[in-house]
Tab-separated table of C-alpha atoms and ligand atoms in Angstrom:
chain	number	residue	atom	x	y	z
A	15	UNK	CA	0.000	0.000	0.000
A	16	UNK	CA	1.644	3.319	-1.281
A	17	UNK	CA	2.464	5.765	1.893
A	18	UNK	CA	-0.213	8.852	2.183
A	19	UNK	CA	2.897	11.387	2.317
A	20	UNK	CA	3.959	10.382	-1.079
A	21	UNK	CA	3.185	13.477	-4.037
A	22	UNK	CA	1.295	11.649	-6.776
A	23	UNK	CA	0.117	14.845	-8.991
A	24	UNK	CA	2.273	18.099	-8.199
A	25	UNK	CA	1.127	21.239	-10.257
A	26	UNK	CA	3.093	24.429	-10.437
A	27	UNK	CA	2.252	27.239	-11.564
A	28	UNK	CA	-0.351	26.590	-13.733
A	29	UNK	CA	-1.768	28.354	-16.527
A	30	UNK	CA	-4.577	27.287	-19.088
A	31	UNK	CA	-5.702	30.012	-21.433
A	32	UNK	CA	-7.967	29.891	-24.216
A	33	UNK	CA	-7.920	32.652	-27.024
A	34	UNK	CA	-11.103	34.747	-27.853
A	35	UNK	CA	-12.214	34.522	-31.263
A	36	UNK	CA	-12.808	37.309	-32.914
A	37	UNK	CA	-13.544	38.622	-36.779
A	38	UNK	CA	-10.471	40.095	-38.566
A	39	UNK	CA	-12.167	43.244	-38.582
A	40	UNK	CA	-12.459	43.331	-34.810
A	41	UNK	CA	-8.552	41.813	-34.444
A	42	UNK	CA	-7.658	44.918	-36.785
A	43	UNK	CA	-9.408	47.456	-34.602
A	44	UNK	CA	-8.930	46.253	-30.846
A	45	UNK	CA	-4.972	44.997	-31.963
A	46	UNK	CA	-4.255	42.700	-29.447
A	47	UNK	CA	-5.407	38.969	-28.670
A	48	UNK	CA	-7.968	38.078	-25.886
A	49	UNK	CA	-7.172	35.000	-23.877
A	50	UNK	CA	-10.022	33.716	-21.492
A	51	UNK	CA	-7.772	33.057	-18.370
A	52	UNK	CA	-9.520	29.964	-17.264
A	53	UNK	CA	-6.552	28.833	-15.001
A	54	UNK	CA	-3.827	31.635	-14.183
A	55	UNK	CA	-1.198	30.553	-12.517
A	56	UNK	CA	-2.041	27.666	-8.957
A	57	UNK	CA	0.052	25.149	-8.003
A	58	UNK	CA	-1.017	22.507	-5.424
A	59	UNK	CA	0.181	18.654	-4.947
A	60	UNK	CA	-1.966	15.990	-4.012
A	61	UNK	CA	-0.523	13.040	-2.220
A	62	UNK	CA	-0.971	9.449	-3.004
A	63	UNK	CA	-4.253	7.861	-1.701
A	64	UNK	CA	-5.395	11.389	-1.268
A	65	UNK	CA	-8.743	12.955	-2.053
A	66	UNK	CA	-7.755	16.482	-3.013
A	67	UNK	CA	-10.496	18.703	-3.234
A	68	UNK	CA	-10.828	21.788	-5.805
A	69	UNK	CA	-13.616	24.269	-4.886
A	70	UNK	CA	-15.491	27.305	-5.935
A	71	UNK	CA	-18.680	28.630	-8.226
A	72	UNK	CA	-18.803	27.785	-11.895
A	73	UNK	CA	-16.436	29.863	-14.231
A	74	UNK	CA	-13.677	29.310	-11.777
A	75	UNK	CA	-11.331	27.577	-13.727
A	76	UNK	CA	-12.169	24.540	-11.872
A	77	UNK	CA	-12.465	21.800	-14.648
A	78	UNK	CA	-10.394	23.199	-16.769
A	79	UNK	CA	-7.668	22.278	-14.498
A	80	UNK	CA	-9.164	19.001	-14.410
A	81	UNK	CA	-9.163	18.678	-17.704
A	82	UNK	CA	-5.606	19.903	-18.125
A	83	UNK	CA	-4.680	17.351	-15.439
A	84	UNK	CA	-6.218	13.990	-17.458
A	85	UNK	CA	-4.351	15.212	-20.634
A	86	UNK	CA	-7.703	16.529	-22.554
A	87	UNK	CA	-5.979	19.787	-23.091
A	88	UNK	CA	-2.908	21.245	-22.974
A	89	UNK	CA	-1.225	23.263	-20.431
A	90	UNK	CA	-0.330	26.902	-21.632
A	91	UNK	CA	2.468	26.950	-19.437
A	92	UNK	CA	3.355	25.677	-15.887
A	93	UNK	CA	4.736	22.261	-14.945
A	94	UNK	CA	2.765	19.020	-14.039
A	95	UNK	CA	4.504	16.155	-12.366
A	96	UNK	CA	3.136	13.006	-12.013
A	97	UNK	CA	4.640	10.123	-9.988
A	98	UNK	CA	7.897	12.242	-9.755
A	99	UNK	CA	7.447	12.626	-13.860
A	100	UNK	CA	7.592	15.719	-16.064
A	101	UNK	CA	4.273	15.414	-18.099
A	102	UNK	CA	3.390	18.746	-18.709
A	103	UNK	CA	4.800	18.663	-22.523
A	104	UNK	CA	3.847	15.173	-23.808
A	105	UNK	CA	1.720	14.655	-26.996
A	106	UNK	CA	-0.958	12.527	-26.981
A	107	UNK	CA	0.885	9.344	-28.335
A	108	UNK	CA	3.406	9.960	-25.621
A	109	UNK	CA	0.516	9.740	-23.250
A	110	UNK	CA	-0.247	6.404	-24.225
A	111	UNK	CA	2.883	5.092	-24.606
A	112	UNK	CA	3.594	5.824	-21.109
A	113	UNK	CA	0.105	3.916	-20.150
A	114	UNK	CA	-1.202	7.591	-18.624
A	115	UNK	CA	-4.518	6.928	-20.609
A	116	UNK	CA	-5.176	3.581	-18.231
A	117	UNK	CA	-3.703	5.282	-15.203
A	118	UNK	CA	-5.326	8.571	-15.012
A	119	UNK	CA	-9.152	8.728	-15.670
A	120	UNK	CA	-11.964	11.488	-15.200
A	121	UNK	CA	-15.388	10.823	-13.909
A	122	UNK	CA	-17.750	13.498	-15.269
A	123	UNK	CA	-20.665	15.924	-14.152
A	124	UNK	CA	-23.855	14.567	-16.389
A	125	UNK	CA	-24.629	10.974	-16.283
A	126	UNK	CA	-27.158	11.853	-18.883
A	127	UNK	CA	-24.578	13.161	-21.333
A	128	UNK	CA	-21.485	11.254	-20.857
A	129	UNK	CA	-22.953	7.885	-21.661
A	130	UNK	CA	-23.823	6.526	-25.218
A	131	UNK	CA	-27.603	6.351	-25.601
A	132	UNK	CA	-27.311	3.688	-28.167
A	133	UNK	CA	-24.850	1.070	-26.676
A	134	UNK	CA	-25.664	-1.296	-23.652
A	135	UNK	CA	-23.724	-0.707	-20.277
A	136	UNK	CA	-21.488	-3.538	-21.154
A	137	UNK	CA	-20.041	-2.178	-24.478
A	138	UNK	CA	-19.952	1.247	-22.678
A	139	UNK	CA	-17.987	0.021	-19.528
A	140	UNK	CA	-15.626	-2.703	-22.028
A	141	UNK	CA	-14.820	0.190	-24.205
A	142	UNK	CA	-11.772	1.552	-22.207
A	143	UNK	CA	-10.439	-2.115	-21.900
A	144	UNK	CA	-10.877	-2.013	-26.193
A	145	UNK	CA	-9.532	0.997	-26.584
A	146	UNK	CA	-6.380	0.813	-24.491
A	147	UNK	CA	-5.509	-2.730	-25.973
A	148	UNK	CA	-5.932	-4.318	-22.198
A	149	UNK	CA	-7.019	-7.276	-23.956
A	150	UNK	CA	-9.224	-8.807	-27.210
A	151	UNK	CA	-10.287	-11.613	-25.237
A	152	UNK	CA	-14.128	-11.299	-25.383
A	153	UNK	CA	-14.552	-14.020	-22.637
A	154	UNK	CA	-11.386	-12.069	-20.706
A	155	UNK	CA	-13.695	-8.548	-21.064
A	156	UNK	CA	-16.821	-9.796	-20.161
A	157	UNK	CA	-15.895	-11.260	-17.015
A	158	UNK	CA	-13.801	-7.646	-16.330
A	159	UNK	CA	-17.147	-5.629	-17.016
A	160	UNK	CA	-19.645	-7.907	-14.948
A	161	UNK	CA	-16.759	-7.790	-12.185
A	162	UNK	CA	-16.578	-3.798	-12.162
A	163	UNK	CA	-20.488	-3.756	-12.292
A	164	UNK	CA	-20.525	-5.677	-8.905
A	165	UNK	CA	-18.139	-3.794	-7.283
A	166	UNK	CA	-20.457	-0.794	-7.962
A	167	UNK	CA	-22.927	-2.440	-7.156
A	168	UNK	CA	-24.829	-2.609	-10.303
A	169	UNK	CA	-27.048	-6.266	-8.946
A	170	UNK	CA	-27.190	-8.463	-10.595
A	171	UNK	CA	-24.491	-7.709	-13.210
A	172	UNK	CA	-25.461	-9.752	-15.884
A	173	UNK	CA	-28.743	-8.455	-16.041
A	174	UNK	CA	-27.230	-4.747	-15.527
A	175	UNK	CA	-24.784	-5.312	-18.304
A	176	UNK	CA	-27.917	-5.861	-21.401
A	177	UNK	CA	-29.539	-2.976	-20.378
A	178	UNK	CA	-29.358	0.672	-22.143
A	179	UNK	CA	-28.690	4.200	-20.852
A	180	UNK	CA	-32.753	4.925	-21.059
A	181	UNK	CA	-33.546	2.308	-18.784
A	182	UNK	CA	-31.745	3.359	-15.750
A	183	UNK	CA	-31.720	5.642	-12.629
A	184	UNK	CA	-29.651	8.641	-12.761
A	185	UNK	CA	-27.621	7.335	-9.719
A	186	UNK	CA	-27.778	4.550	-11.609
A	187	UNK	CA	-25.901	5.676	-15.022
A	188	UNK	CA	-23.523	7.339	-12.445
A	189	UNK	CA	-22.343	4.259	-11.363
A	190	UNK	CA	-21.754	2.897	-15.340
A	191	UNK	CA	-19.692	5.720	-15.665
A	192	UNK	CA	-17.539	4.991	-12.613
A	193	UNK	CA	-17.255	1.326	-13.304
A	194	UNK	CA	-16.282	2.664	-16.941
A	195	UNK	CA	-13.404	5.075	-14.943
A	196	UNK	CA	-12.306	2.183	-12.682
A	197	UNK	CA	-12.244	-0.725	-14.970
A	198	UNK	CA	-8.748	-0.018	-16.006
A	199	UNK	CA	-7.773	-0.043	-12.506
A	200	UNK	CA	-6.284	3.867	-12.102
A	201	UNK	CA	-4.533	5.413	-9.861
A	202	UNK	CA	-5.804	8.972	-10.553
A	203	UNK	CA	-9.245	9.695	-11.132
A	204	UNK	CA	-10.381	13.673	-11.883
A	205	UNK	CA	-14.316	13.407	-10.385
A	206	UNK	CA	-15.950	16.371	-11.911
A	207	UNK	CA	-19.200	17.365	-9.986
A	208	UNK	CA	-19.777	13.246	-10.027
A	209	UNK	CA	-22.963	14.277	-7.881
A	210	UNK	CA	-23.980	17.420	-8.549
A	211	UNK	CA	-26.988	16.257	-10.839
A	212	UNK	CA	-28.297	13.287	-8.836
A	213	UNK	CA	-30.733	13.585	-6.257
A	214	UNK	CA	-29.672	14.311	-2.611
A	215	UNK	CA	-30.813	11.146	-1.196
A	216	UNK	CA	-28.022	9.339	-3.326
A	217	UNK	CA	-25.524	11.704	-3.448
A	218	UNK	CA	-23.900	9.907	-0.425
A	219	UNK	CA	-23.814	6.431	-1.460
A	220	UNK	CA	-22.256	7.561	-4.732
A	221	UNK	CA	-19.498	9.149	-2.714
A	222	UNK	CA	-19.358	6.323	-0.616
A	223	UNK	CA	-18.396	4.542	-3.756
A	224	UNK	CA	-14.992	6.599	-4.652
A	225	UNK	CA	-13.603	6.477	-1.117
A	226	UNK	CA	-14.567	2.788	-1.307
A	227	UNK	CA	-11.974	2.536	-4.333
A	228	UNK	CA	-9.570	4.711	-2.637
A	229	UNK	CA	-9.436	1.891	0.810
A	230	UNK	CA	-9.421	-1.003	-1.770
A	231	UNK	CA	-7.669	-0.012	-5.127
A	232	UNK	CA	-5.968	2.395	-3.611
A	233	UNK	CA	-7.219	5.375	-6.294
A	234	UNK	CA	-6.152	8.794	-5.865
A	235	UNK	CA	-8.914	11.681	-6.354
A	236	UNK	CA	-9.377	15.364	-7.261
A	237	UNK	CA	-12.987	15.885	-6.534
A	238	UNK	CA	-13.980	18.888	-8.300
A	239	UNK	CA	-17.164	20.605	-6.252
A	240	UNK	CA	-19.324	23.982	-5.905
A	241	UNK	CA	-20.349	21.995	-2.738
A	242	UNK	CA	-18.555	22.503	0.405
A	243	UNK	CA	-21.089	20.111	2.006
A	244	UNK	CA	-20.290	17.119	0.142
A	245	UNK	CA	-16.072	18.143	0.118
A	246	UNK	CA	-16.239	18.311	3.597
A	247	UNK	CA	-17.940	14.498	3.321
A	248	UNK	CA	-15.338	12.896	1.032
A	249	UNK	CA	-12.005	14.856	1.264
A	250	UNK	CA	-8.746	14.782	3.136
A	251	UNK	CA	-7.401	18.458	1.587
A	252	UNK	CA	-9.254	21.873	-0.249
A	253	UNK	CA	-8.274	24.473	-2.082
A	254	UNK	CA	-10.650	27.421	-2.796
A	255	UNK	CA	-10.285	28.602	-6.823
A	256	UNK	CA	-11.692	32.117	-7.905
A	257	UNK	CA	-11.355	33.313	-11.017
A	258	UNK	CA	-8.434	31.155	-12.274
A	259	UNK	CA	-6.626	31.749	-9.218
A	260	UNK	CA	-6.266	29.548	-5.567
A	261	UNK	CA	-6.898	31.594	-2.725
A	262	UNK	CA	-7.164	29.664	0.174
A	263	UNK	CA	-5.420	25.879	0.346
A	264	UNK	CA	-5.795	23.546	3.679
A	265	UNK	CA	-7.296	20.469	5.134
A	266	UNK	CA	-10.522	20.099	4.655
A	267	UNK	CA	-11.861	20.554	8.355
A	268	UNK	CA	-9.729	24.178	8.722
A	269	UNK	CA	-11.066	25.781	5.763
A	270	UNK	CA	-14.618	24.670	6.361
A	271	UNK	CA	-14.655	25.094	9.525
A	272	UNK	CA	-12.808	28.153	10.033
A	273	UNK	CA	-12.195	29.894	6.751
A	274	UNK	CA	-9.876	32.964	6.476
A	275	UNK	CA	-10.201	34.370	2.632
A	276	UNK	CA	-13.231	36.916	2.410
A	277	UNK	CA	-14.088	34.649	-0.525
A	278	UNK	CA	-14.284	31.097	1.320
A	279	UNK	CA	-15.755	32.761	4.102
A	280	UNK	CA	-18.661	33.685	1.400
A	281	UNK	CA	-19.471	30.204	0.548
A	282	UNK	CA	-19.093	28.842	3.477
A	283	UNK	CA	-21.796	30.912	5.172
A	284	UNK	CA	-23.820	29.964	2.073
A	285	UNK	CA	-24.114	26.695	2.997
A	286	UNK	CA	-27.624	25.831	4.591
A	287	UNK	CA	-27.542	25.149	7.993
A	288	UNK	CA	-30.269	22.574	9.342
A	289	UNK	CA	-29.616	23.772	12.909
A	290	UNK	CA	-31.788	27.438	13.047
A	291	UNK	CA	-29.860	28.236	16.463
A	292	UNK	CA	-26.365	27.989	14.559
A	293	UNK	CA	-27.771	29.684	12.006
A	294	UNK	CA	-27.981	32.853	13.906
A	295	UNK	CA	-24.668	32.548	15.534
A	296	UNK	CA	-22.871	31.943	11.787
A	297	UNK	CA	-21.881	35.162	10.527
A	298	UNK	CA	-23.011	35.771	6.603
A	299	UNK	CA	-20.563	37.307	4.725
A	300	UNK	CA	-22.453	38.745	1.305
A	301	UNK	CA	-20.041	38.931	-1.691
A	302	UNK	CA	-21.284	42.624	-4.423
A	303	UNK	CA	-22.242	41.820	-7.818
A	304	UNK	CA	-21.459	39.113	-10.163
A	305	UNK	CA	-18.150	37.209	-10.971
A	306	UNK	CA	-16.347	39.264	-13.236
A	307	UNK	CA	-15.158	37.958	-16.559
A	308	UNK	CA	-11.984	35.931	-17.103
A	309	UNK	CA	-10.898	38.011	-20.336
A	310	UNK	CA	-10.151	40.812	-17.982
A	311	UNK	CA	-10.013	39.807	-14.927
A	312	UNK	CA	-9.948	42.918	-12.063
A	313	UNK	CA	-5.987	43.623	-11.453
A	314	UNK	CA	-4.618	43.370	-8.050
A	315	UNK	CA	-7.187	40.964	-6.199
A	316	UNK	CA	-9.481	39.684	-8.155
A	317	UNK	CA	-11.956	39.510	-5.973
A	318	UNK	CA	-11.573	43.699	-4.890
A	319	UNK	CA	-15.012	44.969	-6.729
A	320	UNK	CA	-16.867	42.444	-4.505
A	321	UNK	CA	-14.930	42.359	-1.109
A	322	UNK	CA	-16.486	44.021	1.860
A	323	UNK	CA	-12.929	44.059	3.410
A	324	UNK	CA	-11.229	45.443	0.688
A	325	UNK	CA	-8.697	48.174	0.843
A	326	UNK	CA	-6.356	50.569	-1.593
A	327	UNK	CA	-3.611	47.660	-2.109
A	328	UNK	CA	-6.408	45.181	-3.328
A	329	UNK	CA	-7.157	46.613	-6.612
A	330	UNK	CA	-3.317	47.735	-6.964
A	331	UNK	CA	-1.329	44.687	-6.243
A	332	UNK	CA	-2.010	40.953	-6.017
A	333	UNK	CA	-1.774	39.603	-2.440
A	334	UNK	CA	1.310	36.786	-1.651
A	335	UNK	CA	0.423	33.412	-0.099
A	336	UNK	CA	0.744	33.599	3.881
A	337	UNK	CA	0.751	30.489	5.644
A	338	UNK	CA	-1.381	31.161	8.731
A	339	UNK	CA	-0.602	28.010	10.322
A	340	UNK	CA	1.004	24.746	8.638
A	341	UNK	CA	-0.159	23.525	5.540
A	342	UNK	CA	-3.347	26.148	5.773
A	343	UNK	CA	-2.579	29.700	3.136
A	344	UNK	CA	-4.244	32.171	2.207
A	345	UNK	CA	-3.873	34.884	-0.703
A	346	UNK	CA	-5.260	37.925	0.940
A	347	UNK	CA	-3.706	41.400	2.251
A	348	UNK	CA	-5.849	41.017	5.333
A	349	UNK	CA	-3.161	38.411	6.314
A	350	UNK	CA	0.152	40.087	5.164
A	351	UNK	CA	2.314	41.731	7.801
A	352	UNK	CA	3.145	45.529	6.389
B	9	LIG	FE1	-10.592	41.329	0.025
B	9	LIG	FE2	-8.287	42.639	-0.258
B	9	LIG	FE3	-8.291	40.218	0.810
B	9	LIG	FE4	-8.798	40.555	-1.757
B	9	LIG	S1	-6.871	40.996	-0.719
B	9	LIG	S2	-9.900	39.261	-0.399
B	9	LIG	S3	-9.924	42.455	-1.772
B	9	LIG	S4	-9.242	42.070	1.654
């Protein structure tokens, strides 16, 4: 069993951006190129058996960092180092040559949309094992498929494995895409929202289900939320993204429980609270206007036109990571000794 302190995925320094298109005519009167900053600049590692969480409200550059991080686009610049490997710069073939398309897989949002309508749940969970060249031994993927169906607990398997997208829950086509994810046995799995769509009642036993492969397979996870709720239910280690940026990194129980950055503090005291008397004693901390857009992102801190706390150095210069305590930062002036 690999050691928890051990780095599986270190990122540093970051950056994924995506031009703007525009007509020539525009390009000719504006001059320069628009990028949409989706990730600009973060660096965080997550350790081996870990389930690192990345958190914050759509258009926060969330997934795209997933995606950068399972090879389905390409860095713009920054370093990625998995397993003590450079793989920021490899090409697609070099990703398979190196087996990083059976190692590293990504779970996504919409269990509606990420599954083929017209192919039953055993061609759609044998197609990684086709695809990769694990083997051509129909017998050999069969018995693979109906074994990953039972682990999800997909009962009884063979009856599970002849049916079709339409005729199943959406916890239910959840699970298919897991068992899809974890049939090649990973070690890193990007889960993107994996619950976000289902229905709250089985939100938890689908959760249950990763940290069940982490204890037995040993799978390392980001878990990609808007949810504090259910990170605080699954993960080990958070960090807070706002537009393209990480602003506040820690273990999960600090920066739920006592968040520091004006922005965590904002969705933490968003999250409903079933108790009415804590409710009173939480302190709401409202966040002005809208999130601005990534093309030009507000200099200094980003998050300055919407901070109730913030002050002439905020919209002038971008605050430095302070380490309030080990392993918990925060990117805020509130926190930097002048
Ligand atoms: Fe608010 Fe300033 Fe801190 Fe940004 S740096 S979160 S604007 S106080």
């Amino acid at each position: 069993m690999p050691r928890q302190d051990q780095v599986l995925v270190e990122v540093d320094n970051l950056y994924k951006w995506f031009p703007v298109r525009r007509s020539f005519l525009e390009t000719l009167l504006k001059g320069e190129r628009l990028f949409v900053k989706a990730v600009d600049g973060i660096s965080f590692s997550i350790k081996k058996r870990e389930i690192y969480v990345l958190a914050g409200e759509s258009g926060s550059g969330k997934t795209t960092t997933g995606k950068v991080l399972v090879g389905l686009e390409k860095p713009t610049r920054g370093r990625i180092v998995y397993d003590g490997a450079d793989i920021s710069s490899l090409s697609l073939k070099e990703w398979r040559r190196q087996g990083l398309r059976k190692k590293i897989q990504m779970i996504f949002q919409d269990p509606y949309e990420s599954l083929n309508p017209r192919q039953r749940v055993l061609d759609i969970v044998a197609e990684p094992l086709i695809v990769n060249r694990v083997t051509r031994d129909k017998r050999e993927i069969e018995e693979r498929v109906l074994k990953i169906l039972e682990e999800v607990k997909l009962t009884p398997a063979t009856e599970f494995a002849y049916r079709y997208p339409h005729q199943l829950s959406g916890g239910q086509r959840q699970r298919v895409a897991i068992a899809r994810a974890m049939v090649l046995d990973p070690e890193f799995v990007v889960a993107d929202e994996p619950v976000s769509m289902l229905d709250a009642s089985i939100r938890a036993s689908i959760l249950d289900l990763l940290m069940y492969f982490r204890e037995h397979k040993n799978v390392t996870y980001l878990y990609i939320t808007h949810d504090l709720a259910t990170a605080r239910y699954v993960g080990d280690r958070i960090a807070i993204m706002y537009l393209g940026k990480i602003v506040e990194k820690g273990s999960v129980e600090d920066v739920v429980t006592n968040p520091q950055h004006p922005y965590t503090q904002a969705l933490v005291s968003s999250i409903p609270v079933p108790d009415p008397k804590y409710a009173r004693e939480k302190k709401r901390i409202e966040l002005k206007g809208e999130i601005p857009s990534p093309i030009n992102p507000p200099k200094g801190c980003r998050l300055h036109p919407r901070c109730p706390f913030a002050m002439d150095i905020c919209s002038r210069e971008e605050p430095p990571e302070v380490e309030i305590k080990p392993g918990h930062t925060v990117s805020c002036w509130l926190y930097v000794k002048r």
